[in-house]
Structures are given as C-alpha cells and as structure tokens.
Amino acid sequence: MSVATRDAGLDLGRRRSGGRRGRFRWVIYALLLLATAFYLLPVYLVVVTALKEPAEITLADTWRLPETWNWGSFVTAWEAFAPTLRNSLVLAVSATAGSALLGSLNGYVLSKWRFPGANVVFPLMLFGMFIPYQAILIPLFQFLRDVGLYGDLSGLILTHVVYGLPITTLIFRNFYAEIPDEMLDAAKIDGAGFFGIYARILFPLSVSGFVVVVIWQFTQIWNEFLFAVTLTRQETQPITVALANLAGGEAVNWNLPMAGSILAALPTLLIYVVLGRYFIRGLLAGSVKG
Amino acid sequence: MRTNDRLVAFLMLLPSLVLLSIFVYGFIGRTAWVSLTNWGADASQALALNPELAFVGFENYRKLFTGLIDVRFRQDLVNTFFFTVFFLLGTLGLGLGLAILLDQKVRFEAVFRTIFLFPFALAFIVTGTVWRWMLQPAGGVNVLPELVGLPALELRWLTTREQIWQFDWNTVPAYLAGTAAAFFAYAAWRAWRDRRRVRAGVHGAVTVGLLGWALSGTPGVTLLPYPEPHGFNVAFVGIVVAAVWQLSGYTMALYLAGLRGVPEDLREAARVDGASEFGVYRHVVLPLLGPITLSAMIILGHISLKIFDLIWAMAGADNATTDVPALLMYLRSFRANRFAEGAAIAMVLLIMVALVIVPYLRSSLKGEVRR
C-alpha cells in the first residue's frame, strides 16, 4: 500500500466521521437548548414573580409576564434586607481578608520552609475542611457564649476565619509550590530572611492566587447558613438567614422572597460572571488537587 | 541565620495550628464527650452556664439506632442514603452528558458553559427558596404543561408522604455485612491475582464468615423487637432535582476539563482503527474519566451527607418527611436543647463523612508526594 492511498484513506475516514457528526448536529444543539431551558427556567420565574404586583401573583399564572411592571418589590426587599445585606458584606469581607492573609502565610511556610512533621500536620489541617460543622457546633456555641461573642458579628467572623484556614492554606500552598525554589535561594544568598522573601518575592507574585482565594472564600462565606443561623441574633443575621426566615413564613407574598433571592444572589453571581476563570480555578482547587 | 528563619516560619504557622487543633480536634473531642453524657435530659440544666453532665456511656447512640422514640433518626439515615444515591446519579449523569455535548466543537460553547455553571455561585438558601416556588403544588413546574395546551401535572412535590422501596430496619446489619463481604471478596480476589495466598485465604475466610452471619439473620444483633419499615420518601424527588440543578454544572466543569485533557492523537488513532464516534468515547475517552468520577463522587458525596440549608429552605426545618441527620442535629441541640442527643447525631454524621474523606485525603496526598 502506498503512502498516498493510506493518506487518502485517512482523509476519507476523517471526512466520513465529520459527515456523520454533521448529520446529527441538530440533535446536539437541541439537547443543549433543552438543558439551557432547565437551567434558566427558575431564573425566568424568579424575575417575573419579583416584578409582579402581589395581587397579580396566582399559582395558575406563575409563568405569565406581569401585566404591570412593579419595581416596588425591589424597593421593599431592599428596605427589608438592607441591614442583613450590610451584615453579610461586613462578615464576608473581613472573614475573607483574615483567612486569605493567614492562608497565604501558612501556604508559604508549608511549601517553602518544610519542617519535620509537615507531612502529618498538613492532612490533619485539610480534614478540617471536610468535617460536618455539626460535629463542632455545640462546643463552638459554648465557647462563643463563654467569651461573650455569641450573637455578635465578630464571633461569626472569627468562626469563618478559623474554618476557612484549611482551604486557603491548601490553595496558597499549591500556588506557591509552582514558584521555583531557586528564586528563593537566590534571595537568601542576597541576605533576605523569612519576611523579606515573602514581602519582596512571593506576595507580589501571588496576586492571582489571592484573587482565586478571595473569590472562593467570599462566595462560601456569603452563602453560608449553618453557622449564621446558629451563632447570630436577629440584628446580626446575614442575608441567608433573613431570606430563609422570610420565605419560610406563612402567608407570604412571593414577590418579596423572589426579589430578596435576587438581592442575595447578585454579589456572587456578579463575581462569577466577571471573574469566571478564577472562580472555576478556585472550584477545582476545592477538590484538593483539582 | 538560616535556622533562625526556620524558627520564624514555624512560629508564623503556629497560631493557625493552635486554632485548628482547638477548633477542629478539641471541639470534636468535646462533642464526642458530650455525646456520652445526659446533657439536656434534664430541661432545667440544659441551658445552664455550667451544666452538670453525667456520663451515660453509649446510651444516646443505642437510643438512636434501637430506641423506640428515635425512629425519626433512622428514617433520616435512610433519607440521606437515597438522597445521596439519586443526587450522585443525577449530577454525574447530567454533568457527563453536558460535557460530552460541549466537547463536540459546538458554537457558543462559552455561553452554554456559563449558563450550566451559574447555579453553583448561588447559596443553597437562594436555590431552595426559588425551587420551593417552582414546586408549588398548583403552580410552577406543575402548570408548565398548560403552556403548550396539556393538562397540568398533579405531583405533590415536597409534601407527599408516599414511601416506596420499604424494608425492615432490622435487616440493616445484614445489608451492611453483605456490603463488607463484597469488599473483602474483592480484596481476596486481588490478593489471589497477586499470588499472595495467605492474604487471599484470610480475606476469603472473612468473606465467608460475614456472608454466613448475614444469611443466618445476623444472630447476636437485634436492633428492634418488632419490624420497623423504612423506605424512600418520594417528597425528596423535588429536592434532588434542585440539588442537581445547583451542582451538575460543577461535574460538567470537571468532566470538560478531563475531556480536554484527552490527547487528540489518541482519538484520531481510534478513528483510524475504524472506531465510530460512539466507540471512541466508549473505549478511549470514558475509561480515562474514571479518576475524575471518583473524586467528584467523593466531593459531592460528602456535600450530600451534610446537606442542610437546601432542605431547610425548600421544605422547612420542621418537615419530618424530608428530614436528614444534619437537620435533626440542629433541631435537637438548638431548638430542643437536648445537646447530648444532638452531639451523638453529629458524631454519627462525622463518622460517615470521615469514612468517605479520610481514604480520599490519604490517597490524594500520597500521590502528590510520589510525584
């Protein structure tokens, strides 16, 4: 068999497989559109419901567009949720900052200053990321009550900083592991110490590491519910607790929880849409090695 | 100088280590101790600042698995089991399907990806609130067919009390022993294949012993003096749908990354050998996705065991039909102030999660060191 015929055969095969794919191409798009409908139907329903007058919301007409567009729901929801949105913002920003900074230092130590026993310590740290928080909730509640932080936002911030340490340490450790040791060795020869290396070399190089960690932590803390519902009082509630209380109540006008859902979802959705690449990287880092 | 820096490095890590050892391991130890006491049995002591706790051994655990009143906890375990199975099947199946579709060089791939993954950015509370509205008995999904002129559905999402696939709680030890026997049989087969006769013999003997014990009706273990039926609560179907909606994008992202990692040469070679497009997936691509499936199963499995807020938002915290251990722990501890019982439930939950996570962490980190 000559080279030419073999090449022709290969070409033919490729064309044939391409043609076969071409014939079923509409099936692929039909399935993708079907899936799109599944993912977007709830979005449509939420937006439409939030924009209806309460009197206009009946079960039978859930899918109909509003007769009159009522932006008032958002005003009402904004007024109802403003304090809890503020709580969520303070909580998510400060707990994210704290756990990211500590995680960055930890990751630096664990990847560049190996010490005896690190191979035991690290998995023990990581395990803290996976435990069901119910297993520490009772002593945590007792502890915060004993030190006077129960019901206080700072108690919840402390909680999120501590239980955020495993994941932030993991992400930074994997991030710093890719920075060559030679760079650090060179700096050491030039006389840089522990902090010098961190401040001059690693910290400036870790912008994208920080972006991944900050996005991941902000999203997780903003969305968290168990700690929030157990450790806060009415005036320190984050948005998730307030939304659950509102939607769980009897005889509720559905436009309000729907508008509230949009308010609660917007910050994390915005992050996802604008910084999607980093969001996905954090998501893959969450499965230990990715 | 250099040793000094090492010391500084360790000192920088130390606060985190101390915090985690107290907040994770110290607190787990404290929960374990509480679960062995009677805290909360006496209501007047329950919320005292320094409650007097008496050691009662494994009494709380015994009650959970064999006590008359704690039938709700046992149904919760069954709920968690079925929820996990269907949630995993749903997320893995849909995620893989979507990833394969997107792998066909489709237009607007980035748009589709963004749409499929966006629910992952939402809070379970938001997802739950939205789907609660979607699944109203006389609205939402049920009236969707009316838009195309079909009759409305009459599914009683979330509220039905129907239960299918019932079994007697007393048969659980037998099923557990059977499962363990299957693992030992597999280990025996592997040892035999590796020509490790002694090990194969031991594993084989354990297999036979476990099977014999299970088949003879688990003598020595009586959970309850009467049959207690448990089954799959149909009310969970809606919660599974919402959970799949939220997390199937995650598996899609994992699978898509895996598919993109399969070298094009490999596929081309299979095509040259005459494999159809279907055959390329069946014999070349899918086998390479095994490790991804396993780690997705573990990550999603441990999320599923801990599922809490989604159910709270969809069906309410007090709906016994859709209860799970994670929710019951909260109710027992912080609503009923029966802290010892709550702690016992928490420990059961922790053990279940650890059984999934610890082997995963071990193998995952071992592989890393080898690399």
XYZ file of C-alpha atoms in Angstrom:
661
model
C 0.000 0.000 0.000
C 1.443 3.328 -0.995
C 1.670 6.302 1.239
C -0.749 8.173 -0.964
C -3.595 5.688 -0.613
C -3.052 5.383 3.088
C -3.274 9.127 3.383
C -6.367 9.158 1.224
C -7.949 6.501 3.398
C -7.202 8.508 6.498
C -8.635 11.565 4.894
C -11.725 9.679 3.822
C -12.189 8.327 7.308
C -11.933 11.786 8.748
C -14.393 13.170 6.285
C -16.777 10.330 6.924
C -16.689 10.810 10.663
C -17.093 14.539 10.184
C -20.083 13.950 7.952
C -21.672 11.582 10.452
C -21.235 14.192 13.132
C -22.697 16.796 10.820
C -25.885 14.850 10.271
C -26.619 14.638 13.988
C -25.504 18.151 14.710
C -29.049 19.444 15.246
C -29.572 16.785 17.940
C -26.627 18.161 19.872
C -27.973 21.696 19.716
C -31.491 20.558 20.580
C -30.209 18.798 23.693
C -28.096 21.797 24.682
C -31.081 24.117 24.299
C -33.210 21.748 26.372
C -30.583 21.829 29.117
C -30.404 25.612 28.853
C -34.156 25.756 29.435
C -33.751 23.590 32.560
C -31.105 25.918 33.986
C -32.821 29.168 33.035
C -36.497 28.418 33.817
C -36.044 29.210 37.532
C -34.350 32.488 36.600
C -37.268 33.485 34.409
C -39.765 32.586 37.116
C -37.871 34.494 39.805
C -37.578 37.656 37.748
C -41.178 37.551 36.548
C -42.535 36.891 40.046
C -40.421 39.616 41.593
C -41.785 42.120 39.075
C -45.477 41.361 39.634
C -47.886 43.141 41.930
C -48.591 40.890 44.926
C -52.260 40.685 43.918
C -51.260 39.513 40.467
C -49.314 36.503 41.707
C -51.518 33.457 41.449
C -50.314 29.894 41.232
C -52.085 29.192 37.959
C -50.473 32.175 36.241
C -46.942 31.706 37.563
C -45.402 31.737 34.098
C -47.233 34.742 32.694
C -45.405 38.038 32.239
C -46.517 40.793 34.610
C -49.387 42.997 33.477
C -47.782 45.988 35.118
C -44.103 46.002 35.901
C -43.809 46.518 39.631
C -40.316 47.560 40.616
C -41.647 48.242 44.089
C -40.794 44.702 45.221
C -37.136 45.529 44.935
C -37.578 48.712 46.943
C -39.449 46.815 49.643
C -36.950 43.958 49.575
C -34.054 46.399 49.692
C -35.542 48.102 52.733
C -36.286 44.781 54.416
C -32.888 43.259 53.670
C -30.580 46.290 53.869
C -29.373 45.582 57.435
C -28.784 41.898 56.716
C -27.047 42.708 53.435
C -24.772 45.025 55.387
C -24.100 42.228 57.913
C -23.290 39.809 55.096
C -20.970 42.317 53.485
C -19.054 43.097 56.693
C -18.869 39.402 57.509
C -17.780 38.207 54.074
C -15.223 40.973 53.516
C -13.489 40.791 56.891
C -13.554 36.989 57.212
C -12.281 36.653 53.647
C -9.443 39.107 54.284
C -8.443 37.379 57.523
C -8.489 33.833 56.206
C -6.757 34.827 52.954
C -3.867 36.577 54.736
C -3.349 33.756 57.217
C -3.741 31.153 54.483
C -1.118 32.916 52.383
C 1.400 32.850 55.252
C 0.592 29.216 56.017
C 0.901 28.214 52.379
C 4.257 29.988 52.206
C 5.576 28.143 55.256
C 4.227 24.764 54.162
C 5.553 24.966 50.611
C 8.908 26.704 51.148
C 10.004 26.038 54.739
C 9.415 22.354 55.127
C 9.780 21.258 58.713
C 9.746 17.813 60.291
C 6.223 16.549 60.726
C 4.741 18.728 57.980
C 3.533 15.612 56.167
C 1.408 14.771 59.189
C 0.273 18.296 60.004
C -0.995 19.165 56.530
C -3.547 16.339 56.115
C -4.736 17.000 59.673
C -5.318 20.631 58.665
C -7.109 19.646 55.469
C -9.504 17.350 57.280
C -10.951 20.448 58.945
C -12.246 21.498 55.531
C -14.447 18.438 55.121
C -15.884 17.827 58.586
C -19.599 18.352 59.014
C -19.716 21.513 61.102
C -22.412 19.927 63.244
C -19.567 17.997 64.876
C -18.071 21.194 66.349
C -21.201 23.302 66.642
C -22.099 22.670 70.279
C -18.630 23.433 71.734
C -18.317 26.390 69.340
C -21.616 27.780 70.579
C -20.491 27.265 74.193
C -17.094 28.837 73.530
C -18.526 31.939 71.858
C -21.037 32.311 74.667
C -18.300 31.997 77.278
C -16.094 34.670 75.686
C -19.081 36.945 75.102
C -19.087 36.757 71.313
C -22.277 34.743 70.857
C -24.751 36.666 68.722
C -22.052 39.134 67.756
C -20.874 39.522 64.179
C -17.242 39.332 65.299
C -17.877 35.837 66.682
C -19.144 34.727 63.284
C -16.169 36.410 61.594
C -13.742 34.570 63.873
C -15.536 31.298 63.090
C -15.263 31.803 59.348
C -11.605 32.830 59.562
C -10.718 29.679 61.513
C -12.677 27.192 59.424
C -11.527 28.934 56.237
C -7.869 28.269 57.085
C -7.680 24.738 55.608
C -8.893 25.686 52.125
C -6.966 28.962 51.907
C -3.790 27.238 53.115
C -4.297 24.472 50.559
C -4.824 26.819 47.629
C -1.834 29.012 48.539
C 0.382 26.009 49.201
C -0.370 24.612 45.742
C 0.080 28.070 44.246
C 3.468 28.714 45.886
C 4.687 25.201 45.100
C 4.866 26.314 41.446
C 7.185 29.212 42.198
C 10.697 27.773 41.729
C 12.776 27.326 44.882
C 15.786 28.727 43.027
C 14.265 32.192 43.184
C 14.069 31.943 46.947
C 17.571 30.503 47.228
C 18.931 33.445 45.248
C 17.153 35.853 47.570
C 18.526 34.013 50.593
C 22.063 34.376 49.282
C 21.373 38.082 48.908
C 20.548 38.111 52.596
C 16.731 38.124 52.538
C 15.083 36.494 55.530
C 11.671 34.914 56.054
C 9.698 38.133 55.794
C 11.940 39.667 53.147
C 11.305 36.780 50.783
C 7.576 36.927 51.451
C 7.259 40.678 51.030
C 9.588 41.093 48.031
C 9.046 37.889 46.067
C 6.052 35.776 46.992
C 3.480 38.405 47.892
C 3.918 40.388 44.646
C 3.739 37.135 42.669
C 0.595 35.921 44.386
C -1.961 38.385 43.015
C -3.792 35.731 41.009
C -3.565 33.342 43.969
C -5.223 35.967 46.123
C -7.913 36.547 43.516
C -8.787 32.828 43.485
C -8.831 32.566 47.277
C -10.757 35.782 47.805
C -13.430 34.813 45.292
C -13.784 31.347 46.740
C -13.938 32.494 50.354
C -16.221 35.456 49.697
C -18.680 33.202 47.866
C -18.600 30.489 50.522
C -18.993 32.902 53.439
C -21.675 34.983 51.748
C -23.677 31.819 51.012
C -23.146 30.079 54.365
C -26.137 29.235 56.535
C -25.468 26.783 59.388
C -23.063 28.972 61.382
C -25.134 32.028 60.558
C -28.391 30.586 61.855
C -26.811 29.108 64.984
C -24.495 31.888 66.099
C -26.314 35.144 65.333
C -29.151 37.139 66.787
C -31.843 38.981 64.855
C -29.737 42.143 64.469
C -26.587 40.333 63.318
C -28.265 37.986 60.807
C -26.676 37.640 57.386
C -28.919 37.712 54.328
C -29.201 33.915 54.024
C -30.853 33.626 57.433
C -33.174 36.557 56.809
C -34.193 35.112 53.432
C -34.858 31.675 54.906
C -36.994 33.212 57.661
C -38.972 35.312 55.212
C -39.588 32.546 52.694
C -40.350 30.003 55.384
C -43.057 32.169 56.925
C -46.730 31.505 56.273
C -48.951 33.624 54.003
C -46.115 35.360 52.265
C -46.292 37.416 49.094
C -43.966 35.557 46.761
C -42.704 38.687 45.031
C -40.774 39.601 48.185
C -38.758 36.379 48.682
C -38.076 36.330 44.941
C -36.754 39.907 44.967
C -34.810 39.014 48.122
C -33.326 35.974 46.375
C -32.104 38.201 43.576
C -30.510 40.607 46.059
C -28.856 37.701 47.914
C -27.608 36.138 44.684
C -26.340 39.247 42.893
C -22.911 39.682 44.549
C -21.755 36.108 43.984
C -23.311 35.957 40.506
C -21.531 39.166 39.595
C -18.217 37.690 40.725
C -18.917 34.548 38.734
C -19.781 36.390 35.540
C -16.949 38.947 35.750
C -14.187 36.735 37.156
C -15.411 33.335 35.969
C -11.952 31.997 35.120
C -10.671 32.499 38.677
C -13.958 31.272 40.101
C -13.571 27.954 38.278
C -9.954 27.655 39.337
C -10.999 28.009 42.977
C -13.753 25.475 42.406
C -11.305 22.937 41.032
C -8.871 23.662 43.890
C -11.690 22.741 46.259
C -11.317 19.129 45.176
C -7.864 19.012 46.815
C -5.662 18.669 43.761
C -8.027 19.713 41.004
C 20.529 32.942 60.341
C 19.010 30.096 58.408
C 17.863 28.148 61.469
C 16.510 31.394 62.818
C 14.357 31.830 59.706
C 13.089 28.295 60.052
C 12.024 29.107 63.576
C 10.243 32.261 62.403
C 8.490 30.239 59.711
C 7.268 27.726 62.233
C 6.153 30.483 64.606
C 4.119 32.044 61.793
C 2.319 28.768 61.233
C 1.844 28.094 64.915
C -1.228 30.308 65.589
C -3.152 28.604 62.788
C -2.110 25.189 64.032
C -3.190 26.015 67.567
C -6.503 27.474 66.389
C -7.264 24.475 64.192
C -6.256 21.931 66.800
C -8.637 23.564 69.283
C -11.488 24.454 66.914
C -11.388 21.200 64.955
C -9.928 18.440 67.089
C -10.547 19.900 70.550
C -14.145 20.661 69.669
C -14.687 17.249 68.060
C -13.351 15.683 71.262
C -15.672 17.850 73.315
C -18.637 16.852 71.103
C -17.671 13.208 71.493
C -17.622 13.632 75.267
C -20.967 15.479 75.274
C -22.472 12.645 73.224
C -21.630 10.280 76.089
C -23.433 12.376 78.704
C -27.018 13.178 79.620
C -26.811 16.890 78.799
C -30.299 18.119 78.066
C -32.180 15.182 79.543
C -32.991 17.493 82.457
C -34.501 20.607 80.903
C -33.630 22.850 83.862
C -29.926 22.052 83.423
C -29.928 22.294 79.634
C -29.105 25.955 79.203
C -27.180 26.445 82.450
C -23.792 28.071 82.013
C -22.062 25.177 83.727
C -24.432 22.263 83.303
C -23.851 19.193 85.434
C -23.113 16.411 82.987
C -23.296 12.766 83.960
C -21.530 10.073 81.955
C -24.019 7.633 80.446
C -21.775 5.690 78.045
C -23.190 4.863 74.635
C -26.775 5.235 75.760
C -27.506 8.099 73.319
C -26.164 6.060 70.406
C -28.082 2.980 71.476
C -31.276 5.011 71.510
C -30.575 6.449 68.061
C -30.212 3.063 66.425
C -32.515 0.903 68.523
C -34.601 3.206 70.744
C -38.356 3.395 70.440
C -38.604 7.195 70.036
C -35.732 7.785 67.676
C -37.459 6.258 64.683
C -37.108 9.689 63.031
C -33.314 9.486 63.120
C -33.359 6.081 61.428
C -35.656 7.354 58.699
C -33.233 10.321 58.367
C -30.353 7.932 57.693
C -32.444 6.176 55.048
C -33.328 9.580 53.557
C -29.656 10.532 53.389
C -28.829 7.237 51.707
C -31.437 7.585 48.955
C -30.790 11.294 48.531
C -27.075 10.632 48.070
C -27.639 7.868 45.528
C -30.005 9.898 43.332
C -28.090 13.127 43.764
C -24.863 11.441 42.635
C -26.539 9.689 39.710
C -28.148 12.971 38.653
C -25.113 15.232 38.929
C -22.671 12.745 37.424
C -25.015 11.702 34.608
C -26.118 15.189 33.639
C -22.627 16.639 34.101
C -21.047 13.993 31.885
C -23.794 14.316 29.269
C -23.398 18.083 29.045
C -19.607 17.842 28.952
C -19.746 15.368 26.050
C -22.194 17.602 24.176
C -19.954 20.632 24.682
C -16.964 18.575 23.567
C -18.447 18.300 20.029
C -16.967 21.650 18.934
C -20.270 23.470 19.313
C -20.758 27.164 18.709
C -21.267 29.471 21.695
C -19.645 26.894 23.954
C -18.628 29.564 26.477
C -22.214 30.807 26.729
C -23.561 27.316 27.409
C -20.816 26.678 29.969
C -21.619 29.904 31.791
C -25.325 29.050 31.916
C -24.800 25.498 33.162
C -22.412 26.535 35.912
C -24.072 29.674 37.276
C -26.245 27.927 39.923
C -23.017 26.868 41.618
C -22.436 30.503 42.586
C -25.747 30.665 44.461
C -26.422 29.962 48.102
C -28.354 26.773 48.842
C -30.826 29.064 50.610
C -31.417 31.000 47.390
C -31.716 27.826 45.305
C -34.082 26.380 47.892
C -36.272 29.484 48.030
C -36.534 29.609 44.258
C -37.267 25.910 43.807
C -39.798 25.976 46.609
C -41.730 28.415 44.430
C -41.091 26.282 41.315
C -42.558 23.234 43.027
C -45.752 24.729 44.464
C -48.423 22.044 44.096
C -50.795 24.162 41.968
C -48.209 26.271 40.162
C -44.682 26.375 38.796
C -43.483 23.137 37.240
C -46.891 21.526 37.635
C -48.661 24.056 35.394
C -45.808 24.159 32.864
C -47.566 21.678 30.520
C -50.559 24.045 30.297
C -48.433 26.493 28.323
C -48.495 24.015 25.422
C -52.099 23.003 25.990
C -51.514 19.856 28.003
C -53.231 19.131 31.320
C -51.400 20.310 34.442
C -49.394 17.836 36.481
C -50.633 16.894 39.903
C -47.339 15.976 41.543
C -47.266 16.716 45.230
C -43.631 17.813 45.347
C -42.138 18.127 48.840
C -45.443 17.430 50.607
C -46.287 13.855 49.669
C -45.943 11.258 52.378
C -45.682 8.407 49.948
C -42.855 5.967 50.620
C -41.523 3.348 48.216
C -38.921 0.553 48.366
C -39.655 -0.210 52.006
C -37.516 -2.561 54.034
C -37.307 -3.588 57.666
C -34.785 -1.677 59.783
C -33.760 -4.985 61.382
C -32.269 -6.138 58.076
C -29.768 -3.252 58.002
C -26.966 -5.199 59.786
C -27.354 -7.967 57.225
C -27.046 -5.493 54.342
C -24.018 -3.871 55.966
C -22.377 -7.267 56.475
C -23.162 -8.144 52.866
C -21.530 -4.936 51.651
C -18.466 -5.565 53.804
C -18.329 -9.136 52.468
C -18.301 -7.798 48.915
C -15.306 -5.585 49.756
C -13.438 -8.490 51.352
C -14.254 -10.732 48.393
C -12.760 -8.121 46.088
C -9.649 -7.851 48.289
C -9.357 -11.656 48.325
C -9.606 -11.770 44.540
C -6.891 -9.122 44.184
C -4.602 -10.897 46.638
C -5.144 -14.155 44.754
C -4.292 -12.469 41.487
C -1.108 -11.042 43.026
C -0.216 -14.585 44.234
C -0.447 -13.655 47.906
C -2.071 -16.874 49.016
C -2.146 -16.260 52.782
C -3.728 -12.859 52.460
C -6.245 -14.212 49.950
C -7.099 -17.020 52.363
C -7.689 -14.642 55.280
C -9.834 -12.272 53.223
C -11.733 -15.226 51.785
C -12.443 -16.604 55.240
C -13.699 -13.208 56.436
C -15.950 -13.033 53.366
C -17.460 -16.421 54.089
C -17.883 -15.579 57.772
C -19.636 -12.275 57.079
C -21.893 -13.844 54.459
C -22.787 -16.704 56.774
C -23.611 -14.296 59.592
C -25.748 -12.134 57.290
C -27.592 -15.065 55.702
C -28.387 -16.675 59.042
C -30.191 -13.491 60.097
C -27.357 -11.710 61.982
C -27.534 -13.688 65.264
C -26.291 -11.707 68.270
C -27.629 -8.390 66.965
C -31.257 -7.484 67.488
C -31.985 -3.876 66.743
C -35.689 -3.819 67.497
C -38.118 -6.404 68.884
C -40.607 -5.545 66.123
C -40.339 -4.828 62.389
C -39.877 -1.146 61.567
C -40.389 -0.267 57.907
C -38.354 2.473 56.262
C -38.163 3.464 52.621
C -37.540 6.197 50.098
C -39.668 9.280 50.804
C -40.969 10.432 47.433
C -41.034 14.017 48.767
C -37.266 14.056 48.193
C -37.602 13.948 44.414
C -38.015 17.724 44.190
C -35.047 18.316 46.492
C -32.900 16.029 44.357
C -33.935 17.964 41.231
C -32.977 21.282 42.861
C -29.674 19.877 44.136
C -28.838 18.502 40.685
C -29.745 21.878 39.173
C -27.303 23.560 41.527
C -24.335 21.181 41.267
C -24.420 19.433 37.882
C -22.515 22.378 36.413
C -19.664 21.526 38.778
C -19.398 17.973 37.430
C -19.724 19.345 33.921
C -16.709 21.596 34.558
C -14.716 18.668 35.983
C -15.604 16.362 33.107
C -14.992 19.006 30.485
C -11.514 19.632 31.898
C -10.965 15.860 31.760
C -12.211 15.559 28.173
C -9.957 18.401 27.083
C -7.075 16.526 28.660
C -7.525 13.531 26.353
C -4.941 13.956 23.589
C -6.461 14.379 20.139
C -3.891 11.861 18.775
C -5.473 9.143 20.878
C -8.934 9.792 19.467
C -7.576 10.083 15.962
C -5.778 6.763 16.328
C -9.014 5.075 17.394
C -10.850 6.608 14.431
C -8.183 5.347 12.064
C -8.658 1.901 13.563
C -12.267 2.158 12.480
C -13.939 3.166 15.738
C -17.183 5.099 15.399
C -17.553 8.419 17.245
C -19.541 6.493 19.858
C -16.842 3.838 20.024
C -14.156 6.471 20.578
C -15.999 7.606 23.688
C -16.902 4.116 24.842
C -13.416 2.638 24.576
C -10.953 5.539 24.646
C -12.311 8.643 26.329
C -14.660 7.423 29.088
C -12.194 4.981 30.695
C -9.831 7.934 31.167
C -12.502 9.791 33.149
C -12.604 7.201 35.941
C -10.433 9.133 38.424
C -12.463 12.311 37.831
C -15.676 10.419 38.515
C -14.244 9.049 41.736
C -13.133 12.406 43.098
C -16.426 14.027 42.031
C -18.284 11.229 43.836
C -16.314 11.886 46.994
C -16.685 15.671 46.929
C -20.396 15.525 46.084
C -20.953 12.574 48.423
C -19.666 14.470 51.415
C -21.730 17.515 50.445
C -24.737 15.257 50.218
C -24.193 13.713 53.657
C -24.014 17.222 55.117
C -26.926 18.695 53.132
C -28.805 21.043 55.406
C -29.675 24.524 54.119
C -31.210 23.388 50.828
C -33.743 21.231 52.641
C -34.368 23.926 55.240
C -35.214 26.441 52.513
C -37.265 24.063 50.358
C -39.319 22.051 52.810
C -38.735 23.834 56.110
C -36.734 22.714 59.110
C -39.670 21.000 60.783
C -40.922 18.811 57.965
C -40.279 15.312 59.303
C -40.773 13.685 55.888
C -37.800 15.466 54.355
C -35.592 15.418 57.437
C -31.907 14.430 57.394
C -29.432 13.878 60.272
C -27.708 17.230 59.685
C -31.041 18.983 60.228
C -32.154 16.799 63.119
C -28.884 17.538 64.923
C -29.656 21.254 64.769
C -33.232 20.791 65.926
C -32.322 18.507 68.834
C -29.465 20.741 70.010
C -30.627 24.293 69.429
C -34.408 24.016 69.416
C -34.995 21.274 71.979
C -31.776 21.918 73.976
C -31.103 18.172 74.094
C -27.399 18.682 73.491
C -26.218 15.132 74.247
C -28.555 13.664 71.627
C -27.551 16.326 69.140
C -23.885 15.573 69.792
C -24.465 11.853 69.211
C -26.138 12.571 65.868
C -23.232 14.890 64.988
C -20.726 12.132 65.748
C -22.583 9.656 63.537
C -22.512 12.265 60.775
C -18.791 12.872 61.326
C -18.012 9.160 61.122
C -19.952 8.814 57.881
C -18.121 11.780 56.336
C -14.738 10.559 57.625
C -15.309 7.151 56.022
C -15.583 8.943 52.695
C -12.956 11.654 53.143
C -10.053 10.061 55.034
C -9.202 7.417 52.385
C -9.557 10.129 49.748
C -7.165 12.503 51.536
C -4.694 9.690 52.097
C -4.580 8.529 48.502
C -4.675 12.065 47.130
C -1.740 13.263 49.233
C 0.241 10.071 48.793
C 0.030 10.500 45.040
C 1.270 14.053 45.454
C 4.360 13.015 47.409
C 5.209 10.376 44.837
C 5.007 12.966 42.121
